XYZ file of C-alpha atoms in Angstrom:
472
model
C -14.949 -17.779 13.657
C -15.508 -19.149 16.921
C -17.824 -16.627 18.633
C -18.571 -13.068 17.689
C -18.488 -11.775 21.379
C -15.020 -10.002 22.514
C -13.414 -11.495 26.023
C -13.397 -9.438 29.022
C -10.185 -8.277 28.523
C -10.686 -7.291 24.913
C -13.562 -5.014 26.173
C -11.423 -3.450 28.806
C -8.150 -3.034 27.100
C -10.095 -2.008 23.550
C -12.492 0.447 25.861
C -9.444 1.871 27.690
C -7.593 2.598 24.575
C -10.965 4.050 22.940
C -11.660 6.563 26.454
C -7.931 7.920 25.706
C -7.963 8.404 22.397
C -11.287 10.355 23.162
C -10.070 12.106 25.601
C -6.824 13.062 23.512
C -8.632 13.876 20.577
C -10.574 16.292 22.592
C -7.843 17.730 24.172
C -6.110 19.042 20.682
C -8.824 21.541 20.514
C -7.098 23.272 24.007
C -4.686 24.413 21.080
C -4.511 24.905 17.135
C -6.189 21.765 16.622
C -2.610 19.679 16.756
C -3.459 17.485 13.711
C -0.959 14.605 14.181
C -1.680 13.925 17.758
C -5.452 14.044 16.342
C -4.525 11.507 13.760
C -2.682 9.257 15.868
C -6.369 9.498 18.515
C -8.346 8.539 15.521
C -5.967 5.952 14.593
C -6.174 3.987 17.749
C -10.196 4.347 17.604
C -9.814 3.075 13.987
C -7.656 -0.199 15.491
C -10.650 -0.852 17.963
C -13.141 0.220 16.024
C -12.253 -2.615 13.243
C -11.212 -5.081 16.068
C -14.822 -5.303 17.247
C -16.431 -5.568 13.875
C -14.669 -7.855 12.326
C -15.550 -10.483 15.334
C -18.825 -9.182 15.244
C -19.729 -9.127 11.836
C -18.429 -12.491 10.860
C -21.188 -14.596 11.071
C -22.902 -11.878 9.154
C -20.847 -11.906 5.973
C -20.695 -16.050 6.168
C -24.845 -16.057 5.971
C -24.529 -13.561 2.580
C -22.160 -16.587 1.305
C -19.031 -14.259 1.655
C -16.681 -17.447 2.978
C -14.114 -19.680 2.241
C -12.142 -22.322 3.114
C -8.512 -22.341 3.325
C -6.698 -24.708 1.471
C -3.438 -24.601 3.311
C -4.773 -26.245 6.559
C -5.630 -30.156 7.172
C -9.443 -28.924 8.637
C -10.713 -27.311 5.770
C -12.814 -24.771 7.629
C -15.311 -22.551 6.240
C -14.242 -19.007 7.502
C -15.472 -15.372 6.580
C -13.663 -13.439 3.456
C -13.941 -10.217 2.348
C -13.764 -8.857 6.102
C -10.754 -6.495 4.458
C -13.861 -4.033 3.469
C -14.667 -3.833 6.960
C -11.309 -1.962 7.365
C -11.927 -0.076 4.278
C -14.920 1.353 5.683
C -13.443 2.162 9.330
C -10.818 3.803 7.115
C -12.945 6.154 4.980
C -14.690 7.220 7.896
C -11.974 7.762 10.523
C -10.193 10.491 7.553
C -13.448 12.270 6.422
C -13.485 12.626 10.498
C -9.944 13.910 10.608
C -10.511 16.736 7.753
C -11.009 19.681 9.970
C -7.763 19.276 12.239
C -4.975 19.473 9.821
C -6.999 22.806 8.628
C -8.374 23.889 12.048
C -6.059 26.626 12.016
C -7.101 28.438 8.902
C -10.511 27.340 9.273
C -10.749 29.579 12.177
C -8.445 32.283 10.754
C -10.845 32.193 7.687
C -13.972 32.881 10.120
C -12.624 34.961 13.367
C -10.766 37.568 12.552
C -7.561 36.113 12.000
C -7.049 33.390 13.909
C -8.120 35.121 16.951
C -11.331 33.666 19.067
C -11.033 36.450 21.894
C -11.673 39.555 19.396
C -15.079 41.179 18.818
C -16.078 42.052 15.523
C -18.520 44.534 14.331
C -21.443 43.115 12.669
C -20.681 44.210 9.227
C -17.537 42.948 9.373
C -18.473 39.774 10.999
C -20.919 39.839 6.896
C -17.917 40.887 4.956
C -14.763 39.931 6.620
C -13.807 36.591 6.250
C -11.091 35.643 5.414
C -11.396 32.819 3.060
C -8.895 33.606 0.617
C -6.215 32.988 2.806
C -7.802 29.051 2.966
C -5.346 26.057 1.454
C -8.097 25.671 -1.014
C -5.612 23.372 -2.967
C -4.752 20.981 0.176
C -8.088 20.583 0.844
C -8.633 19.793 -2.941
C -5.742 17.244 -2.832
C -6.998 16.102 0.585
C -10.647 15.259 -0.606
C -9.689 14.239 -4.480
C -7.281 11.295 -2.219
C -10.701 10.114 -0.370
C -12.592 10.101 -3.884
C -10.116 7.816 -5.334
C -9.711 5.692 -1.974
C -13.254 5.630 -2.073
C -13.878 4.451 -5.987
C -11.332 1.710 -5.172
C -12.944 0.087 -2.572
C -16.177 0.064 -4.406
C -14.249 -1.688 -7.256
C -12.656 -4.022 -4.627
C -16.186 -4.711 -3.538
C -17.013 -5.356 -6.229
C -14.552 -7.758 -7.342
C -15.410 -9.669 -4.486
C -18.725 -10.631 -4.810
C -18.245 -10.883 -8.758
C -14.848 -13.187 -8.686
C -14.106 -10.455 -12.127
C -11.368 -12.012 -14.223
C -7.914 -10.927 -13.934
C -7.635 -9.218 -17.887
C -10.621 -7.530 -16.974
C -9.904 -5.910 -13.456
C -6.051 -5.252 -14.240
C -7.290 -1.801 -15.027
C -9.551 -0.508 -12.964
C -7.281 1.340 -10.299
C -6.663 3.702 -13.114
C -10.350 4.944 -12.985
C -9.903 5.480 -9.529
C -6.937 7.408 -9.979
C -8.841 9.872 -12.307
C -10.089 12.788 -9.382
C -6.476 13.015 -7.545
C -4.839 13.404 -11.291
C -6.694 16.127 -12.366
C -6.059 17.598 -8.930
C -2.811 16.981 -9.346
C -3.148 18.582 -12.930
C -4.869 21.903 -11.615
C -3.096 22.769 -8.233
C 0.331 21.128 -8.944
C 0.793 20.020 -12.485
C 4.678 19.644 -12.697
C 5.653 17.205 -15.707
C 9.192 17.723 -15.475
C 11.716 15.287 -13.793
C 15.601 15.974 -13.252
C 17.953 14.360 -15.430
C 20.750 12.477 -14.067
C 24.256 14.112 -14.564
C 25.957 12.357 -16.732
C 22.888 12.709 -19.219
C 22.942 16.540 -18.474
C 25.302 17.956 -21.156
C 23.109 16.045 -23.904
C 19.643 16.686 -23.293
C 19.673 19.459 -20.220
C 18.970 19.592 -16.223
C 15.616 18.380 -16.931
C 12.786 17.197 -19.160
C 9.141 17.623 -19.463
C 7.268 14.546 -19.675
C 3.835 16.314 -20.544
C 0.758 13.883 -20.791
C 3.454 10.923 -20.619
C 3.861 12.015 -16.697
C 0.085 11.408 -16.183
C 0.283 7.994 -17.746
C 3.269 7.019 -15.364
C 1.114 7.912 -12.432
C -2.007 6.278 -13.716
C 0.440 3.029 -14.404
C 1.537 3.603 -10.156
C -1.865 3.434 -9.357
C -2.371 0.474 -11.859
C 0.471 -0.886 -10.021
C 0.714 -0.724 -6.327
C -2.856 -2.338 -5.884
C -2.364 -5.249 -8.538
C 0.932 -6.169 -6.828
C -0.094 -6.540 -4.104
C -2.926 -8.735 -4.853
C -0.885 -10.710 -6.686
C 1.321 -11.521 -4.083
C -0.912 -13.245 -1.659
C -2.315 -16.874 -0.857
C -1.062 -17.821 2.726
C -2.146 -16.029 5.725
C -1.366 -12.775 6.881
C 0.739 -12.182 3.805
C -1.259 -8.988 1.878
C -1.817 -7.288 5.128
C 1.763 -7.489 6.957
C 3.499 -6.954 3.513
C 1.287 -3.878 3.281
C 2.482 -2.874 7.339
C 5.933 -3.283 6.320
C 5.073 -0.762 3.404
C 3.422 1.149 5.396
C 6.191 1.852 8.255
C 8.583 2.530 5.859
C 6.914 4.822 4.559
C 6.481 6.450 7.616
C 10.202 6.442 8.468
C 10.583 8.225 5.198
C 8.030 10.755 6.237
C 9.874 11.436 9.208
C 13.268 12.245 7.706
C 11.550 15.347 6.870
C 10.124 16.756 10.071
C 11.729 17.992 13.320
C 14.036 17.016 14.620
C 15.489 15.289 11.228
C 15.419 18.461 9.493
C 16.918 21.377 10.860
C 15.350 24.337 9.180
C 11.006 23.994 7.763
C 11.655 21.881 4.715
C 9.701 22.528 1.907
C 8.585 18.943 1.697
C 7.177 18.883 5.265
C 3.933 19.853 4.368
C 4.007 16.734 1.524
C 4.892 13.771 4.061
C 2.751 15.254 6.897
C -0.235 14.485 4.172
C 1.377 11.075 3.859
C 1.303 10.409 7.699
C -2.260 11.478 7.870
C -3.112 8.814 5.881
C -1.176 6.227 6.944
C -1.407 6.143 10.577
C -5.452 5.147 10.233
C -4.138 2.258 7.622
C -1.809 1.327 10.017
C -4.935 0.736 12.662
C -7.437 -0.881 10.887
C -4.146 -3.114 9.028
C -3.241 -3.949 12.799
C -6.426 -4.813 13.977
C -7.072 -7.310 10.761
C -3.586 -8.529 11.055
C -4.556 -10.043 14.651
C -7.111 -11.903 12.610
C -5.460 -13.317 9.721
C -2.254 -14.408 11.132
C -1.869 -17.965 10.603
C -3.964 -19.670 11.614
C -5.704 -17.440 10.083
C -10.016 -16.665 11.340
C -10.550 -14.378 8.430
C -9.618 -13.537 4.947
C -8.625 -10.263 3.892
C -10.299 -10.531 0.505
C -9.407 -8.310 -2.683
C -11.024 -5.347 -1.322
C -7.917 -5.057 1.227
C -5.224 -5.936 -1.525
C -7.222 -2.780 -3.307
C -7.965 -0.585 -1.020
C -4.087 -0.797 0.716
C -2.299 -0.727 -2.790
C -4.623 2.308 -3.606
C -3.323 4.393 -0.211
C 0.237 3.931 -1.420
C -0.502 5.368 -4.298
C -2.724 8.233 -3.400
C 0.305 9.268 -0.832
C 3.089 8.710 -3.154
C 1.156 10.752 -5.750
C 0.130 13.664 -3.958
C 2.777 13.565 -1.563
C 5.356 13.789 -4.851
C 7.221 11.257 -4.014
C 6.322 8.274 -6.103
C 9.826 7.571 -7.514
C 10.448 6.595 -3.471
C 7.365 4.154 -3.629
C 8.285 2.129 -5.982
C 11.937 1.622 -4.613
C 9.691 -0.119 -1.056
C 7.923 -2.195 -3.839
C 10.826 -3.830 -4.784
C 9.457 -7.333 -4.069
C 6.162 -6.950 -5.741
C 7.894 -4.854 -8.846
C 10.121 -8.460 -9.031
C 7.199 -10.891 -8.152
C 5.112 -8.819 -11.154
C 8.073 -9.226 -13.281
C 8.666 -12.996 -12.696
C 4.794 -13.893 -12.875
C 4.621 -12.044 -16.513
C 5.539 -15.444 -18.262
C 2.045 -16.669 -16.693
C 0.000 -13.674 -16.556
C 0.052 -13.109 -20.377
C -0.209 -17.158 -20.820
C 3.596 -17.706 -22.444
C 3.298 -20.582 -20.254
C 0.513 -22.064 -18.471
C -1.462 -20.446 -15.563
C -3.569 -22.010 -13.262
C -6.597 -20.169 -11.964
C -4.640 -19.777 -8.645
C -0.995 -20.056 -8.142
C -0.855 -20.274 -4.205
C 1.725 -22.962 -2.936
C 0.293 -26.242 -2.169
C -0.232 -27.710 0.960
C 0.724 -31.132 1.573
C -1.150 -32.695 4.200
C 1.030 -35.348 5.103
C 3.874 -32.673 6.160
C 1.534 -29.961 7.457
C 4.142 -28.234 4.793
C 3.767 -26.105 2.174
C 5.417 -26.977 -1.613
C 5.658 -25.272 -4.819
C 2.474 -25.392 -6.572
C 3.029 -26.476 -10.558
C 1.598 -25.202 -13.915
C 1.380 -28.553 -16.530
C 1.818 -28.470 -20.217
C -1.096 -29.435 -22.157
C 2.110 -30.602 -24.806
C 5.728 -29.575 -24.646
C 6.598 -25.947 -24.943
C 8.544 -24.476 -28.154
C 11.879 -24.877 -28.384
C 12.988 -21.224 -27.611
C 10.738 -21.373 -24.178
C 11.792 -24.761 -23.544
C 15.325 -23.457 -23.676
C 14.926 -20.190 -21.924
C 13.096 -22.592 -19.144
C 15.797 -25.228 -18.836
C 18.282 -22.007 -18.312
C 16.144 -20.858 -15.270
C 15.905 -24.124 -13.747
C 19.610 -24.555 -13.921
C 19.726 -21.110 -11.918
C 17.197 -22.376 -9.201
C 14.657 -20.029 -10.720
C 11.627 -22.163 -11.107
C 11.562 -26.117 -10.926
C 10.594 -28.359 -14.216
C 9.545 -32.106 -13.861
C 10.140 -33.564 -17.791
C 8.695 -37.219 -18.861
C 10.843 -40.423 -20.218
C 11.192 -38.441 -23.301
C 12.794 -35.794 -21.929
C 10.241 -33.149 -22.737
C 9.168 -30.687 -20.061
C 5.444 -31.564 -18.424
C 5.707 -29.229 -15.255
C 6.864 -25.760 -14.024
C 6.415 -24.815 -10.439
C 3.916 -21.545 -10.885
C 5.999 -18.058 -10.933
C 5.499 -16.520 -8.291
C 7.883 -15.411 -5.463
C 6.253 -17.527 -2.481
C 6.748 -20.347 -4.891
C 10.013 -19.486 -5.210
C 11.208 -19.284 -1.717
C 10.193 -22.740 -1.253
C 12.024 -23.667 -4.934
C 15.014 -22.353 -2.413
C 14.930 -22.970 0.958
C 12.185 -26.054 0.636
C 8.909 -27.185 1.890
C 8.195 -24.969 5.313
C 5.006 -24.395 7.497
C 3.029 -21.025 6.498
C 3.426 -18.691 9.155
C 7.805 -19.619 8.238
C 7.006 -18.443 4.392
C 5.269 -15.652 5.357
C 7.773 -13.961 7.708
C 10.578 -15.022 5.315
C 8.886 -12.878 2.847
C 8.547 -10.241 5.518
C 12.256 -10.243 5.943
C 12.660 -10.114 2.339
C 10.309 -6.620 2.001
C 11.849 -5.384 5.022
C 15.414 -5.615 3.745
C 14.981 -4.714 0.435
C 12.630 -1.553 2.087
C 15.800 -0.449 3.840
C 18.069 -0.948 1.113
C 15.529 1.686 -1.286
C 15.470 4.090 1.325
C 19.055 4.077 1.261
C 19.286 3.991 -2.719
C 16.791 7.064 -2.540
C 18.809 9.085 0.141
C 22.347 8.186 -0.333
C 23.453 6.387 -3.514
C 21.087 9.114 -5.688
C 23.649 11.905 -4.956
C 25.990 9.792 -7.231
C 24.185 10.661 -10.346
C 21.896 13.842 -8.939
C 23.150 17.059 -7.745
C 21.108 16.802 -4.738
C 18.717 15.050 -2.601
C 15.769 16.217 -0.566
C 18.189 15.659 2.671
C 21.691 15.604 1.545
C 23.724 17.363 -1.447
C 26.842 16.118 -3.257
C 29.022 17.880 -6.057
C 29.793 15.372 -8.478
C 30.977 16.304 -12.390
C 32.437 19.853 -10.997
C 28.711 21.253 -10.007
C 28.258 24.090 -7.600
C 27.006 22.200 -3.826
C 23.429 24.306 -3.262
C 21.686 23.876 -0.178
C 18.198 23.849 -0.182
């Protein structure tokens, strides 16, 4: 980086925004605590907060060896890595912060007399009269069992970091972190069941329990959402603005469900206002690191951000209960994890990294290749010919006609198998496009096409196959 001290105007423009969000954040206590506006205060000091210590602790992380040098750039630069914790951090303090506003309410309804500050109480029942019963014990459970997990990840993420662990041997760890917000979800929640789709109704009923198998789908979500997107990475800015995209979809989803969307208190409110309270501070510190690695890029996120972001999805899509929707805005990484199987389980080769290559004539990127040590079998060699006649991967075969190169499956490398060699700031906002589009088109899928083999949706009904409309 080229200095650690912030500009003028970064130390106005960060101060002013960090005096009103003060000054807001105070001002929710006028009322019943007013927990979004809260969050939305925090998240702006969470944005400057990381700003400022990511320039500032550069230099810091470089002299503990935690650099690199990016491969996709002429000047091969040393540059810090790993700064993604720094968000992390900011993060996990900026929500153990926020937990008394979304409960300020029935904290003091639990400790004044009922919600009301202005009443005297008599001493004895000032001993004996609280109120704690009527406490959301089991949102603060969820609430606190979502930090645990957040917090075991990033310790893994850490971890991986300064270890370089081995793919086969990391692949699993989310699911440890997953373990407190499952058996929260197990004691205050614990529904197994899942609706079956109509035309599967008369056969095998309007739904089916799951049991233990619904605890290994969620553990295999949390497995998921931070593996994909690590996996999808290796040009600038692409793990953290694939995770924004993510991340404001989300939110739009969330917001289908409050006022004025919804006419009436839905009973999913409370659900995706736990979703927004996490994901406005991600959406800060994400921000602030953004500004950073955007090509050209002065930092690297690291595998503690590709952790740490994949693990908020899934701690919101989890105990929000709405995982099913997830998945349908990972429809990118659920096809770049399908089309890098091939490689991740060896069927072909697989280099130790898989970003595109850079050619420094161009200034261009180009799909990076996997060679054969010796010619595949015959049924991969086929099944590989058939792809590259679709425009699926690229092989380069010797005089004897036997394949000797694959370009590396992943999408990035595909894009440029399609549209050709491009700069890196082009590939990375052509995937952008990509996760935006296919974002929309799931949030459609989930809200509109569903009714054609559901009764009903969370917003909308439909009566399909002659059943009864019901309004929820």
């Amino acid at each position: 980086m080229p200095t650690t001290n912030l500009t003028t105007s970064e130390t106005l423009w960060l101060l002013t925004l960090s005096v009103a969000c003060i000054g807001i954040l105070a001002n929710t206590f006028q009322g019943d605590g007013e927990p979004l506006i809260a969050s939305l205060a925090l998240s702006g000091l969470a944005f400057a907060f990381s700003f400022c210590l990511i320039r500032w602790l550069g230099d810091a992380f470089m002299r503990v060896g935690l650099k690199g040098r990016d491969m996709s750039k002429v000047r091969r630069i040393e540059i810090p890595e790993t700064m993604g914790a720094i968000c992390a951090v900011v993060y996990l303090l900026v929500i153990i912060v926020f937990i008394p506003f979304p409960f300020y309410k029935d904290i003091v309804a639990a400790t004044s007399g009922g919600g009301n500050r202005d009443v005297v109480l008599e001493l004895k029942q000032v001993e004996t009269g609280r109120f704690l019963h009527r406490f959301p014990h089991s949102k603060l459970s969820s609430y606190l069992s979502g930090i645990l997990s957040l917090q075991a990840m990033v310790l893994l993420g850490i971890t991986d970091d300064l270890l370089d662990v081995r793919w086969r041997h990391k692949v699993l760890l989310p699911a440890f972190a997953s373990i407190p917000m499952l058996i929260v979800y197990f004691v205050d929640f614990g529904v197994t069941k899942v609706v079956v789709p109509l035309p599967l109704q008369p056969y095998v009923g309007e739904l089916v329990d799951l049991g233990w198998m619904y605890y290994v789908y969620m553990a295999a979500v949390a497995i998921f959402c931070p593996n994909s997107i690590n996996i999808l990475a290796g040009v600038n800015g692409i793990e953290v603005a694939q995770s924004l995209v993510i991340a404001f979809l989300l939110l739009l989803n969330d917001s289908l469900y409050l006022s004025p969307f919804t006419p009436y208190p839905h009973p999913a409110t409370d659900s995706h206002l736990f979703s927004i309270y996490l994901l406005l501070p991600f959406i800060g510190v994400s921000l602030a690191l953004l500004l950073y690695n955007w090509y050209p890029a002065k930092v690297f996120v690291g595998d503690t951000y590709c952790y740490f972001a994949g693990m908020v999805f899934a701690v919101v899509g989890i105990l929000g209960h709405f995982s099913k929707t997830l998945l349908l805005l990972f429809i990118p990484q659920l096809a770049n994890a399908a089309y890098s199987v091939p490689q991740l389980f060896h069927v072909i080769p697989c280099p130790r990294h898989r970003l595109p290559h850079f050619n420094p004539r161009t200034g261009l990127l180009e799909p990076s290749t996997a060679t054969f040590a010796r010619p595949p079998p015959k049924t991969i060699a086929l099944v590989l010919q058939l792809l590259n006649r679709l425009r699926l991967l690229r092989l380069t075969f010797n005089d004897a006609g036997e394949i000797t190169e694959t370009t590396n499956l992943t999408v990035l490398n595909l894009w440029l198998v399609w549209w050709g060699p491009m700069r890196e700031d082009k590939l990375t906002m052509g995937i952008l496009a990509l996760q935006v589009v296919c974002g929309f088109v799931g949030l459609v899928v989930r809200h509109r096409m569903a009714l054609l083999v559901f009764r009903e949706d969370n917003l909308a009904v439909s009566i399909p196959y002659g059943y009864p409309t019901i309004v929820q």
